Coordinates of C-alpha atoms in Angstrom, one line a residue:
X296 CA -9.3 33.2 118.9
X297 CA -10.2 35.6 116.6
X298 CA -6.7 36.6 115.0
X299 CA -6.2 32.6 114.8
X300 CA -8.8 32.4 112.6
X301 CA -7.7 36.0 110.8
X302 CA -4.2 33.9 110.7
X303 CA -5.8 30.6 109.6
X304 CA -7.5 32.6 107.0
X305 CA -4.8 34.6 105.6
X306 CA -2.9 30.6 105.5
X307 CA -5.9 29.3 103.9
X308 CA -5.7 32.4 101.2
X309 CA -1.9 32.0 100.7
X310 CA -2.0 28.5 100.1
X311 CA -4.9 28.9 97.8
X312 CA -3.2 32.0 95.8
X313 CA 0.1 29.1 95.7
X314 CA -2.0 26.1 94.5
X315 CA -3.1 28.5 92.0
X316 CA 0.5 29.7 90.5
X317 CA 1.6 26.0 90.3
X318 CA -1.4 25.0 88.5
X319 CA -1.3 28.3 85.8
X320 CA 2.6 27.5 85.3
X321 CA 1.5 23.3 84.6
X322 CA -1.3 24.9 82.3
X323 CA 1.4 26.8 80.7
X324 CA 4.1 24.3 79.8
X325 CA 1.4 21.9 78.6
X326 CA 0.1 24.6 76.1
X327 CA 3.5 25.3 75.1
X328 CA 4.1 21.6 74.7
X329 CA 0.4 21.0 72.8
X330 CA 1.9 23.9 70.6
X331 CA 5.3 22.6 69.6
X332 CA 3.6 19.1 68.5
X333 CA 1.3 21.1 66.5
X334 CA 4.0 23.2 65.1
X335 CA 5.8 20.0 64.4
X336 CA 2.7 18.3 62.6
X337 CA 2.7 21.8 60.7
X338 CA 6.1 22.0 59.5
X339 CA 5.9 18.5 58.5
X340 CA 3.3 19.0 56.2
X341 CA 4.8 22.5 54.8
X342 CA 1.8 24.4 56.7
X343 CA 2.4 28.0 59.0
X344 CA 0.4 30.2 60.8
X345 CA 0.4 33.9 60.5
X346 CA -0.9 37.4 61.6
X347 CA -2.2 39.9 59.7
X348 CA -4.5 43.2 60.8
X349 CA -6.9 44.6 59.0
X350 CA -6.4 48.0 59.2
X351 CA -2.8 48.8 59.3
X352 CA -2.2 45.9 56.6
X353 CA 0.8 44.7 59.4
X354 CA 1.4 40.9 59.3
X355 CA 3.2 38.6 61.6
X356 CA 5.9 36.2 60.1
X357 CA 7.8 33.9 62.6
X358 CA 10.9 32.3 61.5
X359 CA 9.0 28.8 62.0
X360 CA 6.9 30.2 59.0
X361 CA 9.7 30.4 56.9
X362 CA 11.7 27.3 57.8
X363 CA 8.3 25.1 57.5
X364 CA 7.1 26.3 54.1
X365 CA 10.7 26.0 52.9
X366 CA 11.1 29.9 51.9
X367 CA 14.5 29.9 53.4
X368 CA 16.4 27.4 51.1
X369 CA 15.2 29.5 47.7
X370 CA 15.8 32.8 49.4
X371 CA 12.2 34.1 49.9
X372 CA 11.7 36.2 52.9
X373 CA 9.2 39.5 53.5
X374 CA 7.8 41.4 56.6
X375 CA 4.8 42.4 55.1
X376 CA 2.1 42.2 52.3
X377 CA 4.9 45.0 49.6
X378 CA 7.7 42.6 50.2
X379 CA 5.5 39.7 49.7
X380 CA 4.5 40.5 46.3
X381 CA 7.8 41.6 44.5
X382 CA 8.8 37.5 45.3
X383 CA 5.2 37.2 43.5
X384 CA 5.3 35.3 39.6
X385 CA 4.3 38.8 36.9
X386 CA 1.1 36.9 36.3
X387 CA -0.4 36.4 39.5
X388 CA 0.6 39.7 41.0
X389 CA -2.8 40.6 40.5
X390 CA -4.1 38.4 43.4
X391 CA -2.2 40.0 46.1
X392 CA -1.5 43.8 45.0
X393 CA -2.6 46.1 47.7
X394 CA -5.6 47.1 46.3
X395 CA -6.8 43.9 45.1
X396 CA -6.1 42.4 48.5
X397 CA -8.0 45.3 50.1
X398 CA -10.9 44.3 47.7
X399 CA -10.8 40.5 48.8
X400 CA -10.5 41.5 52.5
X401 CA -13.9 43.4 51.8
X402 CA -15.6 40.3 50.9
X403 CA -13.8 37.8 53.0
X404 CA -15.1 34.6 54.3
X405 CA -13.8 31.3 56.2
X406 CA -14.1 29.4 52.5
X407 CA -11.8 32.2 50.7
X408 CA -8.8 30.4 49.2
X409 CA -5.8 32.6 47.9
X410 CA -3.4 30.3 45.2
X411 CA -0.2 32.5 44.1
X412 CA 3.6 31.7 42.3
X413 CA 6.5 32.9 44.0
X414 CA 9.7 32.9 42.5
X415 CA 12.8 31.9 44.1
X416 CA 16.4 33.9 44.1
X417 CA 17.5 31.4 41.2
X418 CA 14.2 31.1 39.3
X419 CA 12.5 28.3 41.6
X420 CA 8.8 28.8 41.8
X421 CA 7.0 27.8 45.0
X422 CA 3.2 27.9 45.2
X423 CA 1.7 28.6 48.2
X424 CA -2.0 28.5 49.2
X425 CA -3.5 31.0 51.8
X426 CA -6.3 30.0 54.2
X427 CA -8.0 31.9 56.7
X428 CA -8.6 29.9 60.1
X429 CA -10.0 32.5 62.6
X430 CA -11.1 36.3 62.7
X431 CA -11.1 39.0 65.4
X432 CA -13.2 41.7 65.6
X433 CA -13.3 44.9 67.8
X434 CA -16.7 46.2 70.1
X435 CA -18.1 47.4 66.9
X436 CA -18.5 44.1 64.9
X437 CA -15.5 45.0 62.4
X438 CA -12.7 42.6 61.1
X439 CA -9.7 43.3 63.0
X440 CA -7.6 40.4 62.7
X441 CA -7.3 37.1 60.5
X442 CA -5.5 34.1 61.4
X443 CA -4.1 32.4 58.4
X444 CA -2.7 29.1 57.7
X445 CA -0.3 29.0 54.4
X446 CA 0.4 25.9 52.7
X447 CA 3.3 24.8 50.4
X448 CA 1.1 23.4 47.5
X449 CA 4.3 23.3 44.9
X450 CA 4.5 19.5 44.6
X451 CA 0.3 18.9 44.2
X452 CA 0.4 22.1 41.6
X453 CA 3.5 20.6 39.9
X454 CA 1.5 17.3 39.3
X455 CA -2.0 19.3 38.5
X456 CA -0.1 21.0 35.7
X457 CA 1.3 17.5 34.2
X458 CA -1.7 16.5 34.3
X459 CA -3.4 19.1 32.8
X460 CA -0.5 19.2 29.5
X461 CA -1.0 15.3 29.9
X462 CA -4.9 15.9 29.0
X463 CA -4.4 18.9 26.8
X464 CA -1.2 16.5 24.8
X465 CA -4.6 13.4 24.9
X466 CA -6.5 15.9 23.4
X467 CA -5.3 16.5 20.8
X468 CA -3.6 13.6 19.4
X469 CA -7.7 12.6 19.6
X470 CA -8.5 15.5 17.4
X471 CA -6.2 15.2 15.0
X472 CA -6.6 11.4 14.9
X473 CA -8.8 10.2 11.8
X474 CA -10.5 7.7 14.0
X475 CA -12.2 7.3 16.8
X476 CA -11.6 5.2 20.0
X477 CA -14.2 2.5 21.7
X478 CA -13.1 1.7 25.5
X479 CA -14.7 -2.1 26.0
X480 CA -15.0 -3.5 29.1
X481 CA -14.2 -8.0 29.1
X482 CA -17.8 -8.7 28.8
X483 CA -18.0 -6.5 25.3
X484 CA -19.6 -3.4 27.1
X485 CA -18.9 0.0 25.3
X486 CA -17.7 2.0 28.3
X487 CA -16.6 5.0 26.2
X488 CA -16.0 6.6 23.0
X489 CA -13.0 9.1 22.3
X490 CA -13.4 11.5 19.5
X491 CA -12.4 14.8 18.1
X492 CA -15.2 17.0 17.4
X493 CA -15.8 16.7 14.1
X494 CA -16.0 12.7 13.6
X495 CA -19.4 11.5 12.7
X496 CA -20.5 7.6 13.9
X497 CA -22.6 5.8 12.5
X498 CA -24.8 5.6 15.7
X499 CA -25.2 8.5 18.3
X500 CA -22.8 8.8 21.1
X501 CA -25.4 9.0 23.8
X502 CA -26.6 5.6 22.2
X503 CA -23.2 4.0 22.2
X504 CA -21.5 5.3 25.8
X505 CA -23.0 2.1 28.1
X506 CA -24.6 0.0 25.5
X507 CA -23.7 -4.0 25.2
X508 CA -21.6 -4.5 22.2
X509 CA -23.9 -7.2 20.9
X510 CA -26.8 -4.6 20.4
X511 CA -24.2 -2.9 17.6
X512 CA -22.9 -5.7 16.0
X513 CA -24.4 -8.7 14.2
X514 CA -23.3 -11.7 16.3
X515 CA -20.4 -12.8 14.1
X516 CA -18.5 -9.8 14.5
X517 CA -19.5 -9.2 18.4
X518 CA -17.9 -13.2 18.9
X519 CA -14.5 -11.8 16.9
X520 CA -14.5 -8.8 19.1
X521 CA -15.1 -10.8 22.5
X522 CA -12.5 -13.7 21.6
X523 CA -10.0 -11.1 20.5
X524 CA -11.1 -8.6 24.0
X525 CA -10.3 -12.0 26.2
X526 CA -7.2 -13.0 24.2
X527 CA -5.7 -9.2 24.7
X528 CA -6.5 -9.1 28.4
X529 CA -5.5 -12.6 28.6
X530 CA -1.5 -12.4 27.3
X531 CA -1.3 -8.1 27.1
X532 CA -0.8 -8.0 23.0
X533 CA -2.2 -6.2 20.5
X534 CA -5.1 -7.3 18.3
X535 CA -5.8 -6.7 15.0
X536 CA -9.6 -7.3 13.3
X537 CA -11.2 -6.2 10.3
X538 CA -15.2 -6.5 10.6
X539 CA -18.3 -5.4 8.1
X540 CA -20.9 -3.0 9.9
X541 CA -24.7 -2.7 7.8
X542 CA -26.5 0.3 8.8
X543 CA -30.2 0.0 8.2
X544 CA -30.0 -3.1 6.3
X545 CA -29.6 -1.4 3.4
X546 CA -25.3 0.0 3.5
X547 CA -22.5 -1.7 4.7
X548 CA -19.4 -0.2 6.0
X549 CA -15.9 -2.0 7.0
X550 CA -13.4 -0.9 9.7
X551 CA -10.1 -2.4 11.4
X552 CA -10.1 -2.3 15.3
X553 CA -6.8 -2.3 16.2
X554 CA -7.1 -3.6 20.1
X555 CA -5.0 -3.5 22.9
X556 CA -5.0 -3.7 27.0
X557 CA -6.0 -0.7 29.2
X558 CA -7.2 0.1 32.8
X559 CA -9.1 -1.8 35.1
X560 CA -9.9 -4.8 32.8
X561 CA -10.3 -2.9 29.9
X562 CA -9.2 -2.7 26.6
X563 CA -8.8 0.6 24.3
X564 CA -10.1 -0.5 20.4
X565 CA -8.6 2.4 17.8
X566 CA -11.5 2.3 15.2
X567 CA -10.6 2.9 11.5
X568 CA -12.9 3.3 8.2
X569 CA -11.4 1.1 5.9
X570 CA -14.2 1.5 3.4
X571 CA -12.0 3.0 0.8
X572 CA -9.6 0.7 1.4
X573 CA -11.6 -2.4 0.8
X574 CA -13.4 -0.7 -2.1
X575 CA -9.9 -0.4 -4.1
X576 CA -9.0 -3.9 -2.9
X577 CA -12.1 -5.3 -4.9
X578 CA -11.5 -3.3 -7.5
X579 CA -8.0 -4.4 -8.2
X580 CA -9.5 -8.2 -8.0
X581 CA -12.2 -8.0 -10.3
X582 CA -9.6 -6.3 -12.1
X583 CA -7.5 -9.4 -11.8
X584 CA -10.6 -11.6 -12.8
X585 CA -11.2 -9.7 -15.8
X586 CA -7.5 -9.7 -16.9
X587 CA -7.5 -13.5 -15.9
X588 CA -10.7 -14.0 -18.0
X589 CA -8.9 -12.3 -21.4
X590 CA -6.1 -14.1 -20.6
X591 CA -7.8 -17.1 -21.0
X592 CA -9.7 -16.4 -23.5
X593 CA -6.8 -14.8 -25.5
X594 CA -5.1 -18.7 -24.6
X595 CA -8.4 -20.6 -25.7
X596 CA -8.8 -18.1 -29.3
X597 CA -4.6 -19.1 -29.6
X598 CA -5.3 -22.9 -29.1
X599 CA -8.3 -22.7 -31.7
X600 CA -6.4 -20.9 -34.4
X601 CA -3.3 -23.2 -33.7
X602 CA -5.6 -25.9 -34.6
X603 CA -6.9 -24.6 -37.8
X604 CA -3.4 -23.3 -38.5
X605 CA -1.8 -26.8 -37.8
X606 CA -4.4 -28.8 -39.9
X607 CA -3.2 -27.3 -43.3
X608 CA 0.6 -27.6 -42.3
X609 CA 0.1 -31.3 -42.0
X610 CA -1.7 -31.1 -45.5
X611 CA 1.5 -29.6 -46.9
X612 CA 4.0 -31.5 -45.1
X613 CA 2.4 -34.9 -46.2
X614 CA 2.1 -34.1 -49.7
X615 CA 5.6 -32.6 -50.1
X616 CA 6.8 -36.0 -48.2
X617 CA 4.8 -37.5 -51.5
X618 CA 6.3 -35.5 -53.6
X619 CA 9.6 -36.3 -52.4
X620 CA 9.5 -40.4 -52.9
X621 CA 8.6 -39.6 -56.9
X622 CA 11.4 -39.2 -59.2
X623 CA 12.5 -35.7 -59.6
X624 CA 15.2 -33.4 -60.7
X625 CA 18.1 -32.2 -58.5
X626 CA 16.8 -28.5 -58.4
X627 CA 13.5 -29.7 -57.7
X628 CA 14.7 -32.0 -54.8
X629 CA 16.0 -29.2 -53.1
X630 CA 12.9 -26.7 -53.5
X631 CA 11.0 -29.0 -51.8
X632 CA 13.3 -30.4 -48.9
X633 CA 13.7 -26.4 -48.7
X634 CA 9.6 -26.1 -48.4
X635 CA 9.8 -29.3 -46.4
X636 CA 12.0 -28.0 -43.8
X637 CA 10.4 -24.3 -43.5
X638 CA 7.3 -26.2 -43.3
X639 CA 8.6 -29.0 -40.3
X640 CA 10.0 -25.2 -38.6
X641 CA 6.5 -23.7 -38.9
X642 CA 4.9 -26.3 -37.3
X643 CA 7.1 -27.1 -34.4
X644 CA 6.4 -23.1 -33.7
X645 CA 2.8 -24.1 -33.9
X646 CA 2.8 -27.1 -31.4
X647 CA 4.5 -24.8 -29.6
X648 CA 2.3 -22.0 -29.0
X649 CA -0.9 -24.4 -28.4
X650 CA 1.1 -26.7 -26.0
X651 CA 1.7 -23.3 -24.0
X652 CA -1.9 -21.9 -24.8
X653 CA -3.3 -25.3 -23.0
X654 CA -1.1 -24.7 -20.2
X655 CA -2.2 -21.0 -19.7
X656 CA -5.9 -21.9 -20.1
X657 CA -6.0 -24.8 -17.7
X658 CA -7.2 -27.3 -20.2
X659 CA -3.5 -29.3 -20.0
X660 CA -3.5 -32.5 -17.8
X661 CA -1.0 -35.3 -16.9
X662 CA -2.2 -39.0 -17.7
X663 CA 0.3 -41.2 -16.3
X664 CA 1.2 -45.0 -17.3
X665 CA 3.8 -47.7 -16.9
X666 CA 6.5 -47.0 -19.3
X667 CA 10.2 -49.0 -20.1
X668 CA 12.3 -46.0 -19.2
X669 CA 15.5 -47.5 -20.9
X670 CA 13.8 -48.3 -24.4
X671 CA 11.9 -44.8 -23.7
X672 CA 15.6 -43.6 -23.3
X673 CA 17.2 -44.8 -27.0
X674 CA 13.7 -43.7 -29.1
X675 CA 14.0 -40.3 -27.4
X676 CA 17.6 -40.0 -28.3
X677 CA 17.8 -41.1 -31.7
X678 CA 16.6 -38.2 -34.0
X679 CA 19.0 -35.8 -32.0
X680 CA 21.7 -38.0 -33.3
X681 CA 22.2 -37.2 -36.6
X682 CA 22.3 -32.9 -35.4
X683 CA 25.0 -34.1 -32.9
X684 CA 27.1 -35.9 -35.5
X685 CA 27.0 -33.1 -37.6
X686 CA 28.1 -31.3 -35.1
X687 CA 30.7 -33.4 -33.8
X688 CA 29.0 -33.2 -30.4
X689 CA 29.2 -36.9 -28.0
X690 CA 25.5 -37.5 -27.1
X691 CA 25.4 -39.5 -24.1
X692 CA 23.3 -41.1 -21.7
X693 CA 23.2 -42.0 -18.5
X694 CA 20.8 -44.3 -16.9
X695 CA 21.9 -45.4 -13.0
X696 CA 21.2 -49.0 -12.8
X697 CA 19.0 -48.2 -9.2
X698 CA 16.3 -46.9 -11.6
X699 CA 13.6 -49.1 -11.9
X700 CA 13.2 -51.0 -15.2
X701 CA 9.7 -49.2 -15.4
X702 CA 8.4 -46.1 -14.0
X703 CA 4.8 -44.5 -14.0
X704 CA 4.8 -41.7 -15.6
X705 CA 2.9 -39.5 -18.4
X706 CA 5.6 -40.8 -21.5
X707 CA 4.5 -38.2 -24.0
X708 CA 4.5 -35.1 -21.9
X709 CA 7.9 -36.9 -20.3
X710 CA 9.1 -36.8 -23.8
X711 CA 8.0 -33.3 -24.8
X712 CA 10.1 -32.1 -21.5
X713 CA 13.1 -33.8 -22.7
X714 CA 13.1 -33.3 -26.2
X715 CA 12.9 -29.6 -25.5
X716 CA 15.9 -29.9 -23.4
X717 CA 18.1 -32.0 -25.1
X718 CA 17.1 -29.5 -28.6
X719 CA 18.4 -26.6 -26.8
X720 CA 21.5 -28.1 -25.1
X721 CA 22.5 -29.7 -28.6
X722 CA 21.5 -26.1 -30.2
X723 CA 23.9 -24.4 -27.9
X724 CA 26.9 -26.9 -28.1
X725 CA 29.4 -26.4 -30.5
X726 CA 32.0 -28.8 -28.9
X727 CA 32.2 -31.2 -26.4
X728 CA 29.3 -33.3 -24.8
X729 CA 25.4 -33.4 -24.4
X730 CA 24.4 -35.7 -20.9
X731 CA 21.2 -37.1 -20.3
X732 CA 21.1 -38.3 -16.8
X733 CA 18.8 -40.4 -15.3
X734 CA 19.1 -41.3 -11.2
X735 CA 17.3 -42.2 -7.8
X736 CA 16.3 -38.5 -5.8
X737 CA 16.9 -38.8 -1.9
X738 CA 13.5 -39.0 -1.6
X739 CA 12.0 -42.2 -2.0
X740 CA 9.5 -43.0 -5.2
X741 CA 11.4 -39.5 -6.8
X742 CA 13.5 -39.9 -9.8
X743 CA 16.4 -37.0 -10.7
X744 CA 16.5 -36.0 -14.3
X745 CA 19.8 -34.5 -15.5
X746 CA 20.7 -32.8 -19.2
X747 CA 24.5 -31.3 -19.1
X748 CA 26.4 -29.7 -22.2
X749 CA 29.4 -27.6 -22.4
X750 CA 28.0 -25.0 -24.5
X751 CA 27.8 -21.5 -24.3
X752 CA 26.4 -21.2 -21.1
X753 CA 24.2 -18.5 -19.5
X754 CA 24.8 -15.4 -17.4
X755 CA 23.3 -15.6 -13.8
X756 CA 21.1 -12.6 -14.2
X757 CA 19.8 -14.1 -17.1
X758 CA 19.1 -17.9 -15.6
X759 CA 15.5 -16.7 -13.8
X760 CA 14.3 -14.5 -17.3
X761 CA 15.0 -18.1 -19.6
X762 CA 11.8 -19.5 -17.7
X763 CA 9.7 -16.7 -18.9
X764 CA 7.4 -17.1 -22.1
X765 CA 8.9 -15.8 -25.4
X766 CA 12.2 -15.2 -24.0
X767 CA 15.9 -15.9 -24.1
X768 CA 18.8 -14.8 -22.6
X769 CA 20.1 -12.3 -25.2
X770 CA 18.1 -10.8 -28.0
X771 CA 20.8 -12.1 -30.5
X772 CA 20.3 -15.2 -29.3
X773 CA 17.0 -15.3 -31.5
X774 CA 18.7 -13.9 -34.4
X775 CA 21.4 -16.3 -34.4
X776 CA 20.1 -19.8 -33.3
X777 CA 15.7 -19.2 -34.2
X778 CA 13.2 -20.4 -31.4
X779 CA 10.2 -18.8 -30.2
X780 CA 11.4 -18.7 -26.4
X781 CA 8.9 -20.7 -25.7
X782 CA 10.7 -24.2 -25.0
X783 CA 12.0 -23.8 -21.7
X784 CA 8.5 -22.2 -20.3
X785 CA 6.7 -24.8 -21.4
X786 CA 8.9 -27.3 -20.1
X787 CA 9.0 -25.6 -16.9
X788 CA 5.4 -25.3 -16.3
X789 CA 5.0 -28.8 -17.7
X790 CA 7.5 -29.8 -14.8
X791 CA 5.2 -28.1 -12.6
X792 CA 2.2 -29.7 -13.5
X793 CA 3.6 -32.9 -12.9
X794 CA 5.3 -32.5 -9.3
X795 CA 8.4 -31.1 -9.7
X796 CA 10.5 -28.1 -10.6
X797 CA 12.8 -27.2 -13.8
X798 CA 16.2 -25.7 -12.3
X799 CA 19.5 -24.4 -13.7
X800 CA 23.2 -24.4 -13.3
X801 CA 25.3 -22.4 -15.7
X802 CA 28.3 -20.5 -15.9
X803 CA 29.2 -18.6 -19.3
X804 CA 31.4 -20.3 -21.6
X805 CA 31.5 -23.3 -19.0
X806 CA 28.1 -24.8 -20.4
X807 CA 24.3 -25.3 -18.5
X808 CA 22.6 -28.3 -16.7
X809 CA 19.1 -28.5 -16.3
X810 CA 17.8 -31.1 -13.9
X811 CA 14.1 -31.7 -12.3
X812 CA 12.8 -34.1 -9.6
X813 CA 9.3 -36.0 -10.3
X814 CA 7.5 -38.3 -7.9
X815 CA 7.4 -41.3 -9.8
X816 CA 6.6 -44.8 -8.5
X817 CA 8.6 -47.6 -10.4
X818 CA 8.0 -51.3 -11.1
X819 CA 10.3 -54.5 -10.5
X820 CA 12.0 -56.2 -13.4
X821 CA 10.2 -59.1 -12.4
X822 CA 6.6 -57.9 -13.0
X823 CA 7.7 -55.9 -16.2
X824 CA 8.8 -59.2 -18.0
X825 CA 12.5 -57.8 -19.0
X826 CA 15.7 -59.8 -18.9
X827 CA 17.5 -58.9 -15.5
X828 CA 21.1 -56.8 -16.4
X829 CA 24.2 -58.4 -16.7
X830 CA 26.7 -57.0 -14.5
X831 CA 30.7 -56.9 -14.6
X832 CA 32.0 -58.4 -11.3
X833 CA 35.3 -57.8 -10.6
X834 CA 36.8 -57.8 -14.0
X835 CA 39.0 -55.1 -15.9
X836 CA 37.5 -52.7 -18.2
X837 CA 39.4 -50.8 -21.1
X838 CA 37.4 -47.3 -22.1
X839 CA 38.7 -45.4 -24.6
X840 CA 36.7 -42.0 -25.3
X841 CA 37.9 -39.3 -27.7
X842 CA 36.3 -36.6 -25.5
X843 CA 38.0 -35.1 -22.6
X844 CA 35.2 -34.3 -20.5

């Protein structure tokens, strides 16, 4: 009985002492598993564990350690701490030299964070951050051994450092900017202000950074900078302002905000003193004004001395035209068509020069009345006739039968136009033709005006000078045919004045035209009274002209 129970025993502790092998081993494999899924995690994140003891300086590297911080592929490998640090960068062998590591192991804590360089076999660096995770100390109470984690921080130092050259670069381009930058948010709150360190603002940063826009500015300005804030958020284009800002009611300043989207509903306004700017533009218009002003009054003093100067001329011209009609000696007759005809000369320079000094000062307008164009036509044409029979010149005329009998129209300044025109294409012709043309425009109420000749023509670079006041289009030109140069300016800006513009066509040698459209509303035959045309309907005409043109 008793060596049953001595047996039943010894089964009992046999089958306990089994149970508990079985149950160690199962511990085992699960711890081993438990570790592989950590190591995995590890690895995955470029993190390994290591050994090192405190007293011998001895550390344990496993090849997992190397494979998950990525060490193998640039050809770092070391046993212990001296092999470590000749794969150390020159300027952080500091860190881990023996002695300064002895130093940091004397003052070692769990929140201790060791950040080094290493360098690869070709020149890759690697960083790599050292934590410690666990400590072991012997019966005494001293450090034995540290359990460290090391972690490949390459890519998060990699984008540190662009950052860092990203801010130093933002920097500054801030400093050496001349202005400053305002950060708004949409509802006109100054979020902040960007500056280098020696810009002074009007108002003090701490006062600015947080405050509502509409506290800086008069309202005015704050409504231009929220419309153009909305509008830049709104389509993502940049803005451009220009805004007055009084300081102390008493000194005003200007500046252009140059706007344009940024982060988070926000826009980035580039400030810039325009002051000086502004200043010069003022200067150059009161400038303007004052040169304006002397203009006209240089044009008024011309039109009040061409008076005075004009009112004696007529005096002479109407007693030599007396003196004339009485009976008097050949010699004598020629004197004074000789002082008649310097003195008709003298005055057409005069009407000249106040027809352009009214023009220049302002004081010329356009009266416009009904006016027979055709009867208009044959009185304007008649004094030329004689100069181009001299000549031997064909003055002709050319009224289109679509023109209306009468048009509306300012005659005399009509006449002066065309009188100057027809003078200079009859001065220039020495063979050929002289055209007046007179036709319908495309554009309805618009009549065409047309004055050819085949005279000497004008150079192209010399067409846009001709317009100009007191010029022609060679300096000889004035020696050899007279004028003041004045003509064509006055007709152009008479032209001008009444709707229309004074053009040219010219080739040299081949002769000029000078044409102009005006708006001008014509009147039926029927209401002006005048006989309707006769017209040739299917008959044959014989024309015989001398002229080949």
């Amino acid at each position: 009985m008793i060596h049953f129970v001595i047996m039943a025993q010894d089964k009992i502790k046999m089958h306990d002492s089994a149970s508990h092998t079985t149950e160690k081993d199962e511990n085992t494999e699960l711890l081993k598993e438990k570790l592989l899924k950590v190591n995995s995690v590890l690895a995955a994140h470029q993190i390994a564990l290591w050994e090192i003891n405190i007293n011998t300086l001895e550390c344990t590297f496993t090849q997992e350690y190397f494979e998950s911080l990525g060490l193998d592929k640039v050809g770092i490998r070391y046993q212990n701490l001296e092999e470590f640090c000749s794969f150390v960068h020159p300027d952080d062998k500091h860190l881990v030299s023996l002695e300064g590591f002895q130093k940091k192991l004397d003052g070692f804590d769990e929140s201790n964070v060791l950040r080094v360089r290493c360098v690869g076999a070709h020149g890759e660096i690697v960083w790599l951050e050292d934590h410690l995770l666990s400590v072991e100390k012997d019966k005494s109470g001293n450090l034995e051994r540290l359990l460290c984690y090391t972690v490949n921080v390459t890519g998060q130092c990699e984008r540190e450092t662009r950052i860092s050259r990203m801010e130093e670069r933002n920097r500054k381009i801030i400093q050496a900017l001349p202005e400053f930058i305002f950060i708004f948010d949409e509802n006109f709150f100054l979020i902040d202000v960007l500056m280098s360190s020696d810009t002074i603002l009007l108002h003090p940063v701490e006062q600015l950074r947080g405050a509502d826009g509409r506290t800086i500015y008069s309202p005015e300005v704050s409504d231009l900078f929220l419309r153009n804030i909305r509008q830049c958020l709104e389509d993502g284009e940049l803005k451009e302002i220009e805004y007055p800002l009084d300081v102390d009611d008493c000194e005003r300043h200007y500046f252009q905000a140059r706007i344009a989207p940024f982060e988070d509903n926000k826009v980035m306004a580039l400030i810039h003193d325009i002051g000086d700017r502004v200043q010069r533009s003022n200067e150059l218009i009161e400038a303007k004004q004052r040169a304006e002003e002397a203009d006209r009054m240089k044009s008024v003093f011309l039109a009040n001395m061409s008076h005075e100067i004009r009112t004696p001329m007529n005096g002479i011209l109407g007693m030599t035209q007396l003196c004339l009609d009485t009976p008097l000696t050949a010699e004598q007759r020629e004197y004074l068509s000789l002082v008649m005809s310097s003195a008709q000369s003298l005055l057409h320079i005069i009407n000249d020069i106040l027809d352009f000094s009214r023009i220049e000062s302002g004081k010329m307008q356009v009266d416009v009345e009904p006016l027979e164009i055709r009867p208009f036509v044959q009185s304007l044409i008649r004094p030329h006739m004689p100069a181009a029979s001299e000549k031997g010149i064909e003055l002709l005329v050319d009224i289109s039968p679509a023109v209306p009998e009468v048009l509306i129209v300012d005659g005399p300044r009509l006449r002066q136009i065309l009188t100057n025109l027809l003078g200079n294409a009859l001065k220039f012709t020495h063979q050929g033709e002289v055209l007046l043309a007179i036709a319908p425009a495309e554009d309805e109420n618009h009549s065409r005006f047309r004055i050819r000749d085949t005279g000497i023509g004008i150079a192209p670079e010399k067409q846009k000078a001709i317009f100009e006041a007191f010029s022609q289009a060679d300096s000889s030109t004035t020696r050899r045919y007279g004028g003041t140069g004045l003509g064509l300016t006055i007709s152009a800006r008479l032209v001008s004045l009444m709707g229309g513009e004074l053009t040219v066509e010219s080739q040299p040698g081949a002769g000029s035209e000078f044409a102009f459209t005006l708006p001008l509303e014509g009147l039926n035959a029927a209401a002006s009274g005048s006989a309707p045309l006769s017209r040739f309907n299917h008959q044959r005409v014989l024309v015989v002209d001398d002229n080949s043109t």
